[in-house]
CSV table of C-alpha atoms in Angstrom, one decimal:
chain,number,residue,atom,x,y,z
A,1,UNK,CA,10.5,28.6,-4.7
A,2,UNK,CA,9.3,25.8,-2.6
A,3,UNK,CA,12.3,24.6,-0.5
A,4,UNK,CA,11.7,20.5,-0.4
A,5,UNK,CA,12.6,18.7,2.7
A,6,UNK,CA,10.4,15.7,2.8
A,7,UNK,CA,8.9,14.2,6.0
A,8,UNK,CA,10.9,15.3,8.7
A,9,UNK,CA,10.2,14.4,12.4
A,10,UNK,CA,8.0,16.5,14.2
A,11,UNK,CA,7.2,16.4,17.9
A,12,UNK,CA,4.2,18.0,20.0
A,13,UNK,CA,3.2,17.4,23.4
A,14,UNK,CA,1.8,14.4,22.9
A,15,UNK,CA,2.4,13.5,19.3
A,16,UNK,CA,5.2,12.1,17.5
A,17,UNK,CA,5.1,12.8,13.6
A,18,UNK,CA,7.3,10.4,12.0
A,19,UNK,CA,7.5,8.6,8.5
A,20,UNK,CA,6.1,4.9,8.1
A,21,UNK,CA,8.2,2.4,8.6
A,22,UNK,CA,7.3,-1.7,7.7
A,23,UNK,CA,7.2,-2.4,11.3
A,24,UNK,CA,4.3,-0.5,11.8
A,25,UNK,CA,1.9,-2.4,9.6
A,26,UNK,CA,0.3,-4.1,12.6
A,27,UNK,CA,-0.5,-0.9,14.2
A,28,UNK,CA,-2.2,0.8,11.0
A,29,UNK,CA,-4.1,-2.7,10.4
A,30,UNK,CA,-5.4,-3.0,13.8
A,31,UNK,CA,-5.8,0.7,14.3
A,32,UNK,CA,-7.4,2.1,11.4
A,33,UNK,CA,-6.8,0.3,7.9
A,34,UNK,CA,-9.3,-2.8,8.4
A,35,UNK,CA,-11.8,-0.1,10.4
A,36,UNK,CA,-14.7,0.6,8.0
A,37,UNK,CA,-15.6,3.6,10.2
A,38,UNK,CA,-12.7,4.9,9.0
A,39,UNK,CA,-12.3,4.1,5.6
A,40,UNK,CA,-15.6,5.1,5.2
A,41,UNK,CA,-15.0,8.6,3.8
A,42,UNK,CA,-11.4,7.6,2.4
A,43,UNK,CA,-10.9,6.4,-1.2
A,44,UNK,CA,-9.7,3.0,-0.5
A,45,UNK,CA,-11.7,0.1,1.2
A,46,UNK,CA,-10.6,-1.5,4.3
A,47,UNK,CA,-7.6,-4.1,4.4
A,48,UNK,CA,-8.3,-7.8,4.1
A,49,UNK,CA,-5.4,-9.0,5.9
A,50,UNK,CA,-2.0,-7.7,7.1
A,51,UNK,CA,0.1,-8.1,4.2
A,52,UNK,CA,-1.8,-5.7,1.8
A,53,UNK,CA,-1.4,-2.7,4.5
A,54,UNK,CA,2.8,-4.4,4.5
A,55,UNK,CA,2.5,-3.8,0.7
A,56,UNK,CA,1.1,-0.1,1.1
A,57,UNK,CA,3.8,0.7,3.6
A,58,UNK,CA,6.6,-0.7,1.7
A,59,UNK,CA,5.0,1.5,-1.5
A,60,UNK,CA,5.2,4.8,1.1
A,61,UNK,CA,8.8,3.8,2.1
A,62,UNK,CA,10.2,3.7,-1.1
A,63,UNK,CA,8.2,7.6,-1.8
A,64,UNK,CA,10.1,9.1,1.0
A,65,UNK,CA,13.7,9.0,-1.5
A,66,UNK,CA,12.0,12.2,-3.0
A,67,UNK,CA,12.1,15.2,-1.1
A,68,UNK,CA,8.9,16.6,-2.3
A,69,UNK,CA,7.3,13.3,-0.2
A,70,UNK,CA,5.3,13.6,3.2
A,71,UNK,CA,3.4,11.3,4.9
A,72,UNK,CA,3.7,11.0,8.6
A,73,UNK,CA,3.0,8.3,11.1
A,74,UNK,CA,1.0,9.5,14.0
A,75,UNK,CA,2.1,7.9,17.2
A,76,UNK,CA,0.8,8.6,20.5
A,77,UNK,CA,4.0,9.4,22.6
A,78,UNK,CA,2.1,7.6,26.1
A,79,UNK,CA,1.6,4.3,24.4
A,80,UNK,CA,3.7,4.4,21.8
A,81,UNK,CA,1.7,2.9,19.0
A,82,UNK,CA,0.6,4.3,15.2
A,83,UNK,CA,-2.6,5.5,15.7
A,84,UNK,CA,-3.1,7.3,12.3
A,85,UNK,CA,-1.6,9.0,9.6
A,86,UNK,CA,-1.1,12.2,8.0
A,87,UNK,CA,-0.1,13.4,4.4
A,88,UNK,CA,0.0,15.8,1.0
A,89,UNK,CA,-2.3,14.0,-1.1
A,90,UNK,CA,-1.6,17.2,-3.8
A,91,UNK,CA,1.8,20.0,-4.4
A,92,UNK,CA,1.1,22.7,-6.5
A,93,UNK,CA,4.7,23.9,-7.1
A,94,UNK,CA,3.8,26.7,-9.4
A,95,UNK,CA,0.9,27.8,-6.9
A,96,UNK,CA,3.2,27.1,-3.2
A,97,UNK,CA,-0.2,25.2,-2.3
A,98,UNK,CA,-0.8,22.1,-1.2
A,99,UNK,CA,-3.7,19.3,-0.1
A,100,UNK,CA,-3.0,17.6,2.8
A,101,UNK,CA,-5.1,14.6,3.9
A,102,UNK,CA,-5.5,12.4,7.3
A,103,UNK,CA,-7.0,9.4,9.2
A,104,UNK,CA,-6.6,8.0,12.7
A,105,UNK,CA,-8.0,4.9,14.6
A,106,UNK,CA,-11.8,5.6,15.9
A,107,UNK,CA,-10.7,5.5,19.4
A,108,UNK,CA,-8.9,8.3,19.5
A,109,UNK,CA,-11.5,10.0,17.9
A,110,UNK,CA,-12.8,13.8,19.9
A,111,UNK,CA,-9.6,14.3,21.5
A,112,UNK,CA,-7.9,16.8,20.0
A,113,UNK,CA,-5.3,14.8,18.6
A,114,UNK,CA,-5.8,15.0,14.9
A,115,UNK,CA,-6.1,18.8,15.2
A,116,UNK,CA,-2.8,18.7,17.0
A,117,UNK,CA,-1.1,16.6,14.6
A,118,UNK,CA,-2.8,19.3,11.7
A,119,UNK,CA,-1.3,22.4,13.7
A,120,UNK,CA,2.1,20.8,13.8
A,121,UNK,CA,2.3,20.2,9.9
A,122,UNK,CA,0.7,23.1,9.1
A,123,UNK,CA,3.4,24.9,10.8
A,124,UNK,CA,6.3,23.0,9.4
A,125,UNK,CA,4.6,23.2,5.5
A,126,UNK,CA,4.3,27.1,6.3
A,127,UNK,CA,8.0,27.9,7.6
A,128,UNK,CA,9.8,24.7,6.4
A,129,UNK,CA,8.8,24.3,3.1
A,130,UNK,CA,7.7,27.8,2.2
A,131,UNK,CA,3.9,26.9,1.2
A,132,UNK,CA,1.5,30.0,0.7
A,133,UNK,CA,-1.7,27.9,1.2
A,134,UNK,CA,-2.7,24.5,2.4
A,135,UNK,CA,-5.8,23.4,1.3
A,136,UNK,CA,-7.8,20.0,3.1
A,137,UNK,CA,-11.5,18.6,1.8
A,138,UNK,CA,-13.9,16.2,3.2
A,139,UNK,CA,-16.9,14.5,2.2
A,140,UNK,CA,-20.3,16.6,3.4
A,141,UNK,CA,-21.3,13.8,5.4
A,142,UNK,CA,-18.1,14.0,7.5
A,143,UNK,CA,-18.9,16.7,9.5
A,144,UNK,CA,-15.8,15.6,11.6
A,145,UNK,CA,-13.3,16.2,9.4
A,146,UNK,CA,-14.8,19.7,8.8
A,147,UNK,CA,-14.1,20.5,12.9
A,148,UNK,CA,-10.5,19.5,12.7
A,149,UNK,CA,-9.8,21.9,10.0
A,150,UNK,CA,-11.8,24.6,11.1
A,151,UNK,CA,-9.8,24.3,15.1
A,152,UNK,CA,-6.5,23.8,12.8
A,153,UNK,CA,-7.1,27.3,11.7
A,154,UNK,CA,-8.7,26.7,8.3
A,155,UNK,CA,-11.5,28.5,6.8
A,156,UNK,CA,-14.3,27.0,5.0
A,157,UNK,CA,-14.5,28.3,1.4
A,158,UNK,CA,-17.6,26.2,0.3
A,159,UNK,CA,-18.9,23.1,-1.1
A,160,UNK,CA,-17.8,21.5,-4.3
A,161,UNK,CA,-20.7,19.8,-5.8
A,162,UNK,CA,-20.4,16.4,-6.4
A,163,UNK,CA,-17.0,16.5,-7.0
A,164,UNK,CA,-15.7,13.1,-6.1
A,165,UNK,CA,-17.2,9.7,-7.0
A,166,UNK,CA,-16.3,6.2,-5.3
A,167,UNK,CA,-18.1,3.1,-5.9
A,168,UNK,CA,-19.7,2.4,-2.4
A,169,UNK,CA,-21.6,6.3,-2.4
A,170,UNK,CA,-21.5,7.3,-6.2
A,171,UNK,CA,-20.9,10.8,-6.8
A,172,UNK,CA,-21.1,12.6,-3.4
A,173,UNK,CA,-20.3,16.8,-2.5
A,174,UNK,CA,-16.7,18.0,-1.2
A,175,UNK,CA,-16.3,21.0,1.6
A,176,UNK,CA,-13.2,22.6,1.2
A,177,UNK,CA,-11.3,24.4,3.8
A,178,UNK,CA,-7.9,26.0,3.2
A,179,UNK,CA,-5.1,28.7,5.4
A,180,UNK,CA,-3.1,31.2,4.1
A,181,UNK,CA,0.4,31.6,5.6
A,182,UNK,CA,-0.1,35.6,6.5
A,183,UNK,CA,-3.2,34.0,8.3
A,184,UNK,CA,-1.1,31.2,10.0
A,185,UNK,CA,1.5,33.7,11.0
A,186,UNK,CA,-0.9,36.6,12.0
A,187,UNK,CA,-2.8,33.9,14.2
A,188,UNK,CA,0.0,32.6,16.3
A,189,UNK,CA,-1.6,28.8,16.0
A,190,UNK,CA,1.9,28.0,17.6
Protein backbone atom coordinates (compact mmCIF):
# COMPACT_ATOMS: atom_id res chain seq x y z
CA UNK A 1 0.00 0.00 0.00
CA UNK A 2 1.09 3.37 -1.06
CA UNK A 3 1.92 5.27 2.10
CA UNK A 4 0.64 9.16 1.20
CA UNK A 5 2.57 12.05 2.50
CA UNK A 6 1.98 14.78 0.01
CA UNK A 7 4.66 17.34 -0.97
CA UNK A 8 7.17 17.40 1.53
CA UNK A 9 10.25 19.68 1.46
CA UNK A 10 13.09 18.31 -0.20
CA UNK A 11 16.64 19.83 -0.33
CA UNK A 12 19.73 19.12 -2.72
CA UNK A 13 22.77 20.99 -3.22
CA UNK A 14 21.48 23.46 -4.96
CA UNK A 15 17.78 22.95 -5.03
CA UNK A 16 15.02 23.63 -2.76
CA UNK A 17 11.78 21.46 -3.49
CA UNK A 18 8.96 23.14 -1.85
CA UNK A 19 5.09 23.48 -2.48
CA UNK A 20 3.70 26.66 -4.23
CA UNK A 21 2.81 29.22 -2.35
CA UNK A 22 0.66 32.70 -3.80
CA UNK A 23 3.69 34.71 -3.29
CA UNK A 24 5.40 33.09 -5.83
CA UNK A 25 3.12 33.97 -8.74
CA UNK A 26 5.54 36.56 -9.96
CA UNK A 27 8.39 34.23 -10.17
CA UNK A 28 6.41 31.44 -12.25
CA UNK A 29 4.98 34.35 -14.59
CA UNK A 30 8.18 35.94 -15.21
CA UNK A 31 10.08 32.73 -15.19
CA UNK A 32 8.32 30.31 -17.19
CA UNK A 33 4.41 30.63 -17.37
CA UNK A 34 4.17 33.68 -20.00
CA UNK A 35 7.45 31.82 -21.86
CA UNK A 36 6.12 30.21 -25.02
CA UNK A 37 9.43 28.31 -25.26
CA UNK A 38 8.27 26.67 -22.47
CA UNK A 39 4.77 26.12 -22.75
CA UNK A 40 5.46 25.01 -25.97
CA UNK A 41 5.34 21.24 -25.29
CA UNK A 42 3.00 21.69 -22.19
CA UNK A 43 -0.82 21.37 -22.42
CA UNK A 44 -1.69 24.90 -21.43
CA UNK A 45 -0.84 28.15 -23.32
CA UNK A 46 1.16 30.80 -21.88
CA UNK A 47 -0.27 33.35 -19.15
CA UNK A 48 -1.83 36.64 -20.22
CA UNK A 49 -1.20 38.42 -17.19
CA UNK A 50 -0.33 37.77 -13.51
CA UNK A 51 -3.46 37.15 -12.01
CA UNK A 52 -4.39 33.91 -14.13
CA UNK A 53 -0.95 32.22 -12.95
CA UNK A 54 -2.36 33.82 -8.95
CA UNK A 55 -5.54 31.86 -9.88
CA UNK A 56 -3.57 28.56 -10.87
CA UNK A 57 -1.47 28.79 -7.70
CA UNK A 58 -4.35 29.42 -5.44
CA UNK A 59 -6.08 26.17 -7.33
CA UNK A 60 -2.53 24.15 -6.42
CA UNK A 61 -2.73 25.49 -2.82
CA UNK A 62 -5.95 24.38 -1.97
CA UNK A 63 -4.74 20.50 -3.67
CA UNK A 64 -2.06 20.19 -1.21
CA UNK A 65 -5.05 19.43 1.88
CA UNK A 66 -4.89 15.83 0.26
CA UNK A 67 -2.04 13.74 0.97
CA UNK A 68 -1.95 11.97 -2.23
CA UNK A 69 -0.97 15.76 -3.80
CA UNK A 70 2.58 16.77 -5.11
CA UNK A 71 3.73 19.50 -6.86
CA UNK A 72 6.86 21.20 -5.97
CA UNK A 73 8.25 24.67 -6.47
CA UNK A 74 11.77 24.61 -7.72
CA UNK A 75 13.85 27.27 -6.30
CA UNK A 76 17.36 27.91 -6.85
CA UNK A 77 18.92 28.04 -3.34
CA UNK A 78 21.82 31.01 -4.75
CA UNK A 79 19.11 33.41 -5.81
CA UNK A 80 16.35 32.30 -4.21
CA UNK A 81 13.69 32.61 -6.78
CA UNK A 82 10.96 29.89 -8.44
CA UNK A 83 12.56 28.91 -11.38
CA UNK A 84 10.22 25.93 -12.31
CA UNK A 85 8.12 23.38 -11.15
CA UNK A 86 7.75 19.80 -10.59
CA UNK A 87 4.67 17.28 -10.17
CA UNK A 88 2.52 13.77 -10.47
CA UNK A 89 0.37 14.57 -13.24
CA UNK A 90 -1.03 10.65 -12.75
CA UNK A 91 -1.26 7.90 -9.32
CA UNK A 92 -1.96 4.63 -10.04
CA UNK A 93 -2.76 3.29 -6.52
CA UNK A 94 -3.64 -0.14 -7.54
CA UNK A 95 -0.40 -0.34 -9.84
CA UNK A 96 2.25 1.80 -7.05
CA UNK A 97 3.03 3.82 -10.33
CA UNK A 98 2.94 7.13 -11.08
CA UNK A 99 3.50 10.07 -14.00
CA UNK A 100 5.39 12.79 -12.93
CA UNK A 101 5.74 15.92 -15.04
CA UNK A 102 8.09 19.25 -15.05
CA UNK A 103 8.95 22.68 -16.48
CA UNK A 104 11.56 25.37 -15.59
CA UNK A 105 12.38 28.87 -16.87
CA UNK A 106 14.62 28.71 -20.32
CA UNK A 107 17.46 30.15 -18.64
CA UNK A 108 18.29 27.67 -16.60
CA UNK A 109 17.98 25.45 -19.22
CA UNK A 110 21.47 22.59 -19.81
CA UNK A 111 22.49 22.82 -16.31
CA UNK A 112 21.68 19.96 -14.72
CA UNK A 113 19.11 21.29 -12.62
CA UNK A 114 15.98 19.70 -13.71
CA UNK A 115 17.65 16.33 -13.65
CA UNK A 116 18.65 17.15 -10.11
CA UNK A 117 15.40 18.22 -9.06
CA UNK A 118 14.01 14.59 -10.95
CA UNK A 119 16.70 12.57 -8.87
CA UNK A 120 15.50 14.14 -5.65
CA UNK A 121 11.72 13.11 -6.25
CA UNK A 122 12.37 10.14 -7.66
CA UNK A 123 14.13 9.20 -4.56
CA UNK A 124 11.48 10.45 -2.15
CA UNK A 125 8.42 8.75 -4.50
CA UNK A 126 10.62 5.45 -4.25
CA UNK A 127 11.39 5.33 -0.36
CA UNK A 128 8.74 7.84 0.89
CA UNK A 129 5.78 6.86 -0.72
CA UNK A 130 6.54 3.31 -1.60
CA UNK A 131 6.01 3.63 -5.59
CA UNK A 132 7.20 0.57 -7.74
CA UNK A 133 7.49 2.62 -10.99
CA UNK A 134 7.53 6.21 -12.09
CA UNK A 135 6.72 6.78 -15.37
CA UNK A 136 7.49 10.53 -17.29
CA UNK A 137 6.54 11.33 -21.33
CA UNK A 138 7.44 14.03 -23.64
CA UNK A 139 6.50 15.10 -26.90
CA UNK A 140 9.07 13.56 -29.85
CA UNK A 141 9.98 16.88 -30.70
CA UNK A 142 11.28 17.58 -27.18
CA UNK A 143 14.30 15.79 -27.34
CA UNK A 144 15.19 17.68 -24.03
CA UNK A 145 12.94 16.39 -21.97
CA UNK A 146 13.94 12.92 -23.22
CA UNK A 147 17.86 13.74 -21.68
CA UNK A 148 16.56 14.58 -18.35
CA UNK A 149 14.85 11.42 -17.90
CA UNK A 150 17.31 9.27 -19.35
CA UNK A 151 20.39 11.09 -16.77
CA UNK A 152 17.51 10.76 -14.02
CA UNK A 153 17.89 7.10 -14.39
CA UNK A 154 14.90 6.36 -16.65
CA UNK A 155 14.79 4.05 -19.47
CA UNK A 156 13.11 4.67 -22.66
CA UNK A 157 10.38 2.12 -23.47
CA UNK A 158 9.25 3.58 -26.82
CA UNK A 159 7.06 5.90 -28.67
CA UNK A 160 3.32 6.15 -28.30
CA UNK A 161 1.93 7.12 -31.61
CA UNK A 162 0.11 9.98 -31.69
CA UNK A 163 -1.12 9.81 -28.50
CA UNK A 164 -1.83 13.21 -27.36
CA UNK A 165 -3.60 16.03 -29.32
CA UNK A 166 -3.51 19.90 -28.45
CA UNK A 167 -4.86 22.52 -30.58
CA UNK A 168 -1.61 24.51 -31.59
CA UNK A 169 0.22 20.82 -33.07
CA UNK A 170 -2.85 18.48 -33.56
CA UNK A 171 -2.25 14.99 -32.77
CA UNK A 172 1.52 14.67 -32.20
CA UNK A 173 3.72 11.14 -30.83
CA UNK A 174 4.68 10.60 -26.98
CA UNK A 175 8.17 8.89 -25.82
CA UNK A 176 7.88 7.31 -22.70
CA UNK A 177 10.42 6.71 -20.20
CA UNK A 178 9.87 5.11 -16.81
CA UNK A 179 12.27 3.42 -13.51
CA UNK A 180 11.61 0.72 -11.55
CA UNK A 181 12.45 1.00 -7.74
CA UNK A 182 14.80 -2.39 -7.78
CA UNK A 183 16.53 -0.25 -10.63
CA UNK A 184 16.54 2.96 -8.48
CA UNK A 185 17.94 1.12 -5.57
CA UNK A 186 20.35 -1.28 -7.41
CA UNK A 187 21.75 2.04 -9.18
CA UNK A 188 22.66 4.11 -6.20
CA UNK A 189 21.24 7.50 -8.19
CA UNK A 190 21.67 8.92 -4.47
Amino acid sequence: MLTHKGTKTINTDRLLLRKLEIEDSNDMFKNWATDSEVTKFLSWKPHDNVEETKEIIKQWTLEYENDDNYNWAIVLKDIGEVIGEISLVRINEKHYSCEVGYCMSRKYWNMGIMTEALKAVIDYLFSEIRFNRIVALHDTKNGASGKVMNKSGMKYEGTLRQASFSEKRGFYDLAIYAILKDEWNSESRR
